[in-house]
PDB file of C-alpha atoms and ligand atoms in Angstrom:
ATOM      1  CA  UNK A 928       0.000   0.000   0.000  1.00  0.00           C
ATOM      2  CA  UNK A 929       1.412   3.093  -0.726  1.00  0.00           C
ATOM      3  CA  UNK A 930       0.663   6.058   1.519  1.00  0.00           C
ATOM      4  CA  UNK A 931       0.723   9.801   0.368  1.00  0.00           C
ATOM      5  CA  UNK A 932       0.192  12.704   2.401  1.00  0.00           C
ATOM      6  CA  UNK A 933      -0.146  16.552   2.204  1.00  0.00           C
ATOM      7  CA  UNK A 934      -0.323  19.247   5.156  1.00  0.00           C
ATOM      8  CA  UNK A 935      -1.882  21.211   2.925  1.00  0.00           C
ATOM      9  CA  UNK A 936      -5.006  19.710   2.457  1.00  0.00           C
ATOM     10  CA  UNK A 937      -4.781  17.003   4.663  1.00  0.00           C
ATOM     11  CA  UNK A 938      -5.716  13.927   2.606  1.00  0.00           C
ATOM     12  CA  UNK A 939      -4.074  10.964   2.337  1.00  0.00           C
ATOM     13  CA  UNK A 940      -3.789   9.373  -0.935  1.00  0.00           C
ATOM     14  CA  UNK A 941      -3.341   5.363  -1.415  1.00  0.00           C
ATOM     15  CA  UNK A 942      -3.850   2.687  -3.443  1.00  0.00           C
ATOM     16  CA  UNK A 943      -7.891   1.643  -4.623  1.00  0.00           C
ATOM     17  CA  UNK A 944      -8.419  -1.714  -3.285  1.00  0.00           C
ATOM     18  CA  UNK A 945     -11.745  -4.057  -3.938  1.00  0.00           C
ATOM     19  CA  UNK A 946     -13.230  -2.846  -0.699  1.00  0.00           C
ATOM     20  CA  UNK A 947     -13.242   0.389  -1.924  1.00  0.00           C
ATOM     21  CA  UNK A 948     -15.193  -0.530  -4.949  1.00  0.00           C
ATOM     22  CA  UNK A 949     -18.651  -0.114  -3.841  1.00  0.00           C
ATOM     23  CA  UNK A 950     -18.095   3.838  -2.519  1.00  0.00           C
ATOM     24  CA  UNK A 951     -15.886   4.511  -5.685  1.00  0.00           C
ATOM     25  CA  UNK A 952     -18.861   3.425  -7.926  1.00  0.00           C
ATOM     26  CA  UNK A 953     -21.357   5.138  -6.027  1.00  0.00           C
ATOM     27  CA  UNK A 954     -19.700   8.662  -6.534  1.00  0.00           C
ATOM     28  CA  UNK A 955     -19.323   7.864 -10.093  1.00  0.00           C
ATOM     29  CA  UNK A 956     -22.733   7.418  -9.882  1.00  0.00           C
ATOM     30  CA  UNK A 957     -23.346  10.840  -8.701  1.00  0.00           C
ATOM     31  CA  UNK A 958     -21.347  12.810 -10.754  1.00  0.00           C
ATOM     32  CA  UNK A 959     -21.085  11.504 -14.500  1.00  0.00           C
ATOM     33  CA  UNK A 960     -24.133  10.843 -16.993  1.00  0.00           C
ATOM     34  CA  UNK A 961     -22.716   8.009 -17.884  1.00  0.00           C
ATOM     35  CA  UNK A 962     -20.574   6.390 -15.164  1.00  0.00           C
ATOM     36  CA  UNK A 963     -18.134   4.091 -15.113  1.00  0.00           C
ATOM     37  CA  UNK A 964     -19.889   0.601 -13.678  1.00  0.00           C
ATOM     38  CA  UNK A 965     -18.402  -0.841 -10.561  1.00  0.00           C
ATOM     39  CA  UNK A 966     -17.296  -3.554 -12.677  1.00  0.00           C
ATOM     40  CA  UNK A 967     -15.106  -1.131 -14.918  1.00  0.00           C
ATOM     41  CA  UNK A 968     -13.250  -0.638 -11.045  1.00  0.00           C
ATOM     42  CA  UNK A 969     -13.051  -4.250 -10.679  1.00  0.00           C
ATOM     43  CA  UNK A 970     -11.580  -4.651 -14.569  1.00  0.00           C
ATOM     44  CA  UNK A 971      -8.975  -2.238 -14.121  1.00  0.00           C
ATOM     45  CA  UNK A 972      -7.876  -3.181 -10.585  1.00  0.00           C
ATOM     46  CA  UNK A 973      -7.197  -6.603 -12.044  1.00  0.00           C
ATOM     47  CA  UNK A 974      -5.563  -5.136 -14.865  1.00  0.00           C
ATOM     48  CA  UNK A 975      -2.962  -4.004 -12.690  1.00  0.00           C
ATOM     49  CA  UNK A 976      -3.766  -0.060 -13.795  1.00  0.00           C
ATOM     50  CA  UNK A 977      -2.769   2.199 -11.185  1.00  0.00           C
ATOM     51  CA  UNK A 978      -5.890   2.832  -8.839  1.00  0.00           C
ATOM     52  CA  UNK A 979      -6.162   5.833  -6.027  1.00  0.00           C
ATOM     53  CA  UNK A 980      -8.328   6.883  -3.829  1.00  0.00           C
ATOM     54  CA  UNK A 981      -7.633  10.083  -2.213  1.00  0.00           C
ATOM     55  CA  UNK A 982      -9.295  10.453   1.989  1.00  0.00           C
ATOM     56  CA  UNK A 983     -10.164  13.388   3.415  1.00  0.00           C
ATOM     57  CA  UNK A 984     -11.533  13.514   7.060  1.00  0.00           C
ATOM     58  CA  UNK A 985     -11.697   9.425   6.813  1.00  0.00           C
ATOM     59  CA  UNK A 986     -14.296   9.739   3.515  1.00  0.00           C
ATOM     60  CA  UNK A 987     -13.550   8.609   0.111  1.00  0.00           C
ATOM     61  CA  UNK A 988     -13.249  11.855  -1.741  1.00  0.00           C
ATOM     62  CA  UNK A 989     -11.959  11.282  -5.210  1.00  0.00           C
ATOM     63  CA  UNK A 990      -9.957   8.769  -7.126  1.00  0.00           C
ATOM     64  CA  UNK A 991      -7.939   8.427 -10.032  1.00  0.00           C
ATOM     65  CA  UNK A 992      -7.130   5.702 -12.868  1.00  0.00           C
ATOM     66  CA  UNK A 993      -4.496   5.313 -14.652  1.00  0.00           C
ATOM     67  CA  UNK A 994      -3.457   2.832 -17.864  1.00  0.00           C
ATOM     68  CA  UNK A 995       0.444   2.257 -18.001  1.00  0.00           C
ATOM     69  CA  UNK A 996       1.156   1.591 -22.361  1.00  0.00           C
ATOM     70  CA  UNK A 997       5.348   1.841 -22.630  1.00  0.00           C
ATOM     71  CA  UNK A 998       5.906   5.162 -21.548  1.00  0.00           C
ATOM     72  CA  UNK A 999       2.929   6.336 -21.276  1.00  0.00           C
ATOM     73  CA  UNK A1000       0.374   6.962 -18.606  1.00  0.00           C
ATOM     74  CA  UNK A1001      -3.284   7.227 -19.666  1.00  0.00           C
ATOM     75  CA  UNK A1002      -5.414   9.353 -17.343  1.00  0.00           C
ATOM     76  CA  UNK A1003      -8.456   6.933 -17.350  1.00  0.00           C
ATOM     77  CA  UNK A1004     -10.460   8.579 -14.644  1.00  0.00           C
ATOM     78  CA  UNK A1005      -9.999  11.791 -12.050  1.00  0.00           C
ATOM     79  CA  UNK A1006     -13.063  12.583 -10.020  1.00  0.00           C
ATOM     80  CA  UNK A1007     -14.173  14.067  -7.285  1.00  0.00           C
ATOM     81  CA  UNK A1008     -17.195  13.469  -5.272  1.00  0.00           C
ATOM     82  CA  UNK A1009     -19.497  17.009  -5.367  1.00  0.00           C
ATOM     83  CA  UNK A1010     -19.102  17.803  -1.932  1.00  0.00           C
ATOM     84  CA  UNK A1011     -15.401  18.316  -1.955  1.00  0.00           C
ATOM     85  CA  UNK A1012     -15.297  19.893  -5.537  1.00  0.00           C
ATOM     86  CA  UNK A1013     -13.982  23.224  -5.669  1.00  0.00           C
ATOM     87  CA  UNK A1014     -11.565  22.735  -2.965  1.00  0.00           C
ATOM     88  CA  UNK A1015      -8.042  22.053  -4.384  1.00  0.00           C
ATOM     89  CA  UNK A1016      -8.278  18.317  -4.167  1.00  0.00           C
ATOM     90  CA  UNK A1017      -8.493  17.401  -7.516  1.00  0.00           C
ATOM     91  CA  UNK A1018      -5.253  19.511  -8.493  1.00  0.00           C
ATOM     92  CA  UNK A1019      -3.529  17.813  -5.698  1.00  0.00           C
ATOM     93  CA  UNK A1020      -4.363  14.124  -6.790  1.00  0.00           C
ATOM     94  CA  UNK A1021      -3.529  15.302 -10.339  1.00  0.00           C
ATOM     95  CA  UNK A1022      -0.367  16.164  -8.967  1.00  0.00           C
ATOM     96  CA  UNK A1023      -0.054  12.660  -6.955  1.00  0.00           C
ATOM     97  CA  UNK A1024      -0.501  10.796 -10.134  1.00  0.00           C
ATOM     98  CA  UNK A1025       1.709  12.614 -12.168  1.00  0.00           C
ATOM     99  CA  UNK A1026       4.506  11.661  -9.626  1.00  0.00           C
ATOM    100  CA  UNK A1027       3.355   8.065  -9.433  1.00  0.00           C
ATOM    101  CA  UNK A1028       3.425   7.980 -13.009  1.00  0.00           C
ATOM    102  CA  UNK A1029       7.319   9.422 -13.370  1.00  0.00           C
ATOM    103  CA  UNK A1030       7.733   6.488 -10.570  1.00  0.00           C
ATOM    104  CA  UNK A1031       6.536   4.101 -12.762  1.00  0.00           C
ATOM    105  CA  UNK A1032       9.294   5.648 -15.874  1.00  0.00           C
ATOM    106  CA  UNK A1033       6.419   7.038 -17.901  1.00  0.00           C
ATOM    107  CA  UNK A1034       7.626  10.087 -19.651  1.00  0.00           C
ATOM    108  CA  UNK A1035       4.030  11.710 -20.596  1.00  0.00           C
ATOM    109  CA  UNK A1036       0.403  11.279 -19.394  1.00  0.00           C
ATOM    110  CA  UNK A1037      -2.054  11.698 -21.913  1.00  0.00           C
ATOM    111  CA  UNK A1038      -5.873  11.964 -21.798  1.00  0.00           C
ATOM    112  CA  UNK A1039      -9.694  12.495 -23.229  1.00  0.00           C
ATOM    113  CA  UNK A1040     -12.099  15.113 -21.730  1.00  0.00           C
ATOM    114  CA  UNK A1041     -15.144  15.921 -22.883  1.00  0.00           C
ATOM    115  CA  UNK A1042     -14.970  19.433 -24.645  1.00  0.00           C
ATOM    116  CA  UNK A1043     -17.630  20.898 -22.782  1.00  0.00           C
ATOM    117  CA  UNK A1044     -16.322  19.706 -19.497  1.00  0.00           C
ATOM    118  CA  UNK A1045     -14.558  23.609 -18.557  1.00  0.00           C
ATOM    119  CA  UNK A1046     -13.733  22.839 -15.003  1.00  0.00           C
ATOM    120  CA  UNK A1047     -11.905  19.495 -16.109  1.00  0.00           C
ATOM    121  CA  UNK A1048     -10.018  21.441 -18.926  1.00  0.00           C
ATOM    122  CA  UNK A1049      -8.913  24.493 -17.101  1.00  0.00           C
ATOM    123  CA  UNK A1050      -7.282  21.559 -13.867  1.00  0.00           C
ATOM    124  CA  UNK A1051      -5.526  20.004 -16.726  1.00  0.00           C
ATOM    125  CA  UNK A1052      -4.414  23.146 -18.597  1.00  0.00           C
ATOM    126  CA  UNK A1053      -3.110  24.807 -15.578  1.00  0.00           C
ATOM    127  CA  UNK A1054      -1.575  21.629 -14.457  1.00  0.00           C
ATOM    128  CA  UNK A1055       0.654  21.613 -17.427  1.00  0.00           C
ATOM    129  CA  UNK A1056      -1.305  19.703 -19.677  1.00  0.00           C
ATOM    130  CA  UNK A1057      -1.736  20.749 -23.559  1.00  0.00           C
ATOM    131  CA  UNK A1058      -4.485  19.384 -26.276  1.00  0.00           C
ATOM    132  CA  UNK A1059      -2.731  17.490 -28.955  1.00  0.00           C
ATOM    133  CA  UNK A1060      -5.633  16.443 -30.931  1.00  0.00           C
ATOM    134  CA  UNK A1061      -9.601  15.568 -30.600  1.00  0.00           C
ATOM    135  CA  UNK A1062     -11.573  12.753 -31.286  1.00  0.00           C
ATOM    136  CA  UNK A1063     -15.021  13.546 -33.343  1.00  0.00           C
ATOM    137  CA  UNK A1064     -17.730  11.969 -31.143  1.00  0.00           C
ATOM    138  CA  UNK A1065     -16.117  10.451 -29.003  1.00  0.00           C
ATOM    139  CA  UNK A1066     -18.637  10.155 -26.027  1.00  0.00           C
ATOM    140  CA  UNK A1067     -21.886   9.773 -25.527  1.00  0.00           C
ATOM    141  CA  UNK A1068     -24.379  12.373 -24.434  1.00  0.00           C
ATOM    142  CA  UNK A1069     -27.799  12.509 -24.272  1.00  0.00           C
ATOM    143  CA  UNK A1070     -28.741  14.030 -27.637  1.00  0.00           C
ATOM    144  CA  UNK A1071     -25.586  13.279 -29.721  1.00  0.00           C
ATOM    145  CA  UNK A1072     -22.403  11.894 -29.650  1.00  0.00           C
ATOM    146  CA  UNK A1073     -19.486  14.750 -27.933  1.00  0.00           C
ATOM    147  CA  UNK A1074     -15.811  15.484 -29.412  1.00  0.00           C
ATOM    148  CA  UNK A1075     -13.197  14.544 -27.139  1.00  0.00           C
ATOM    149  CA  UNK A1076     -10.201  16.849 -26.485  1.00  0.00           C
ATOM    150  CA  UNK A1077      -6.956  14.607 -26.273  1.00  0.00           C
ATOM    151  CA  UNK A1078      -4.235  16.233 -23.811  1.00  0.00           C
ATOM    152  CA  UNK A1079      -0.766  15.358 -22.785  1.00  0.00           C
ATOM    153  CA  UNK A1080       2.212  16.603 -20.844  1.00  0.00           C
ATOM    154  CA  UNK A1081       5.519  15.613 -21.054  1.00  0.00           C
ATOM    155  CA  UNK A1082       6.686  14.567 -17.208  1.00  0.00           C
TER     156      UNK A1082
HETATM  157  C1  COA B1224     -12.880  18.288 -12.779  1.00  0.00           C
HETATM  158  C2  COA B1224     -12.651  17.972 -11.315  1.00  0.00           C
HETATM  159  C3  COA B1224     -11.799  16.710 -11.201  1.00  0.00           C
HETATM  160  C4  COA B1224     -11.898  19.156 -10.668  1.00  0.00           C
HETATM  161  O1  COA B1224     -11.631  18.795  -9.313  1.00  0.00           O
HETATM  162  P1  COA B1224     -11.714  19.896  -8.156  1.00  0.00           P
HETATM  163  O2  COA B1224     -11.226  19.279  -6.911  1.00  0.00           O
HETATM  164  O3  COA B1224     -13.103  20.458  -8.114  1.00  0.00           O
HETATM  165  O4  COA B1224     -10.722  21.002  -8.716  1.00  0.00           O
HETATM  166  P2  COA B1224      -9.748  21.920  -7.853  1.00  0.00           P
HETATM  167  O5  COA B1224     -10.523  22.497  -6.702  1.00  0.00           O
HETATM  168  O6  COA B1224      -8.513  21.168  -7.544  1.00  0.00           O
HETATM  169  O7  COA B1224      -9.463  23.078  -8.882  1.00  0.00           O
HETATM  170  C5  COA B1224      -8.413  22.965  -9.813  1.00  0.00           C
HETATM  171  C6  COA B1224      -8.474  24.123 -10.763  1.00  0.00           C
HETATM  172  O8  COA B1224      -9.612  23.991 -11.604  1.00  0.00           O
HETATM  173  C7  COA B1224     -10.469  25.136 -11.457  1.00  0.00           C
HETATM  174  N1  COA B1224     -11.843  24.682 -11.390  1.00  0.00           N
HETATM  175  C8  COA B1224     -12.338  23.684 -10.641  1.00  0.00           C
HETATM  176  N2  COA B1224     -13.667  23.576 -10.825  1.00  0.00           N
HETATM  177  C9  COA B1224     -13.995  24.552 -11.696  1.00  0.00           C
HETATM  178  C10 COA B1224     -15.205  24.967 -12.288  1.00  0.00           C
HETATM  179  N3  COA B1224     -16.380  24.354 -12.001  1.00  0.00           N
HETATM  180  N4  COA B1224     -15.175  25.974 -13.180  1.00  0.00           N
HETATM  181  C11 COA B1224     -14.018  26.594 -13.472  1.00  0.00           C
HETATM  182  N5  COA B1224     -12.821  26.252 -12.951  1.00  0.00           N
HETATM  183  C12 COA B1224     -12.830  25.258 -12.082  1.00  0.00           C
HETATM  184  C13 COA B1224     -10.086  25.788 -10.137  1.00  0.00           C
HETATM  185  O9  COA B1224     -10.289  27.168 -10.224  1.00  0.00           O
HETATM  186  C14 COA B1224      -8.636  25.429  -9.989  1.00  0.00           C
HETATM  187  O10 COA B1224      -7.803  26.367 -10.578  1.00  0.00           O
HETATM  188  P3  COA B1224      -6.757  27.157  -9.664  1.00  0.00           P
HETATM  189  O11 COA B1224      -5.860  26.127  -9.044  1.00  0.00           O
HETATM  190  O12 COA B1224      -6.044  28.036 -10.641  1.00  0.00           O
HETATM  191  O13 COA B1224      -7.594  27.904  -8.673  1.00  0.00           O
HETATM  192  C15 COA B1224     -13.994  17.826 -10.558  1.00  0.00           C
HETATM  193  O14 COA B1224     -14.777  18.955 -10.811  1.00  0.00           O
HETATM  194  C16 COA B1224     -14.768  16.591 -10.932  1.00  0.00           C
HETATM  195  O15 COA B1224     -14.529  15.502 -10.415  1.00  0.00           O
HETATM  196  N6  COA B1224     -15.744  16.740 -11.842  1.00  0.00           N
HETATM  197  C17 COA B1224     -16.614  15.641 -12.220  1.00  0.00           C
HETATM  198  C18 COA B1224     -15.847  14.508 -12.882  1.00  0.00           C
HETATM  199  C19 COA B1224     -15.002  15.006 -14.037  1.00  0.00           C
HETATM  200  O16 COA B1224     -15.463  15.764 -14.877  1.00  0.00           O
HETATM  201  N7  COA B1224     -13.758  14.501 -14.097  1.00  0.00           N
HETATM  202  C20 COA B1224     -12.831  14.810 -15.156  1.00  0.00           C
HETATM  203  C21 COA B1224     -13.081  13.898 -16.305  1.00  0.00           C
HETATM  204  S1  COA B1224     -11.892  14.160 -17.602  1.00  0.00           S
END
């Protein structure tokens, strides 16, 4: 288990584990249209993908997946549950997983977001990341199909 902690915000950051599963999915619930199933978790802890769960106060606040490929790291998933939006903690477990990825001898992360998803966007761009393409209808939404923007930065 590996243990990660801020005085800043005070959250501890570690690795996602089955148990954790259940209150993982649930947020996703919460805060996508079209979440991730509990059984995506399950897939990509077997995987071996690198799984976090950031804790704040002892509650599950946000996680983050990523996909090792070679030298890359591929932000799967970064999310944080609505209640604790807003307050710095997704920058700081952006910043945890970019570390975990250079300790794991990727030189880049790369990564889809929707391109109406601002909030996302503006984390990644002032985290360093820049767009370096976009997938035509890439996700679905509730009308149509939405463009993904594709972003990397170079660690
Ligand atoms: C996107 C998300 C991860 C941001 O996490 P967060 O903890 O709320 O973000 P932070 O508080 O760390 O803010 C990081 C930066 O983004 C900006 N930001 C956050 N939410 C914002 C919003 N709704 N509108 C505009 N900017 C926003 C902040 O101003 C901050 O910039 P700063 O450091 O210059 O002040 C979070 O809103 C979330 O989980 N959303 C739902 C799931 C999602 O969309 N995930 C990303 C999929 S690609």
């Amino acid at each position: 288990m590996s243990n990660y902690r801020t005085d800043k915000t005070d959250v501890i950051i570690r690795e996602m584990h089955q148990e954790d599963v259940d209150a993982v999915s649930g947020i996703e619930k919460t805060i996508y249209a079209f979440p991730w199933t509990a059984g995506n978790f399950t897939d990509c802890l077997t995987s071996g993908y690198r799984c976090h769960v950031l804790i704040r106060n002892d509650m599950l606040a946000a996680y983050g997946v990523q996909m090792p490929i070679m030298d890359e790291m591929h932000l799967l998933n970064l999310s944080v549950a609505s209640e604790f939006q807003k307050l710095g903690i997704g920058k700081v477990l952006l910043n945890f997983l970019a570390t975990d990825a250079v300790r794991h001898k990727a030189s880049k992360m790369i990564l889809e977001v929707r391109r109406t998803n601002l909030a996302a966007i503006f984390l990644y761009e002032s985290s360093g990341f820049n767009q370096i393409g976009l997938r035509k209808n890439y996700y679905p939404a509730s009308d149509c199909r939405e463009d993904a923007i594709v972003m990397e930065m170079s660690l």
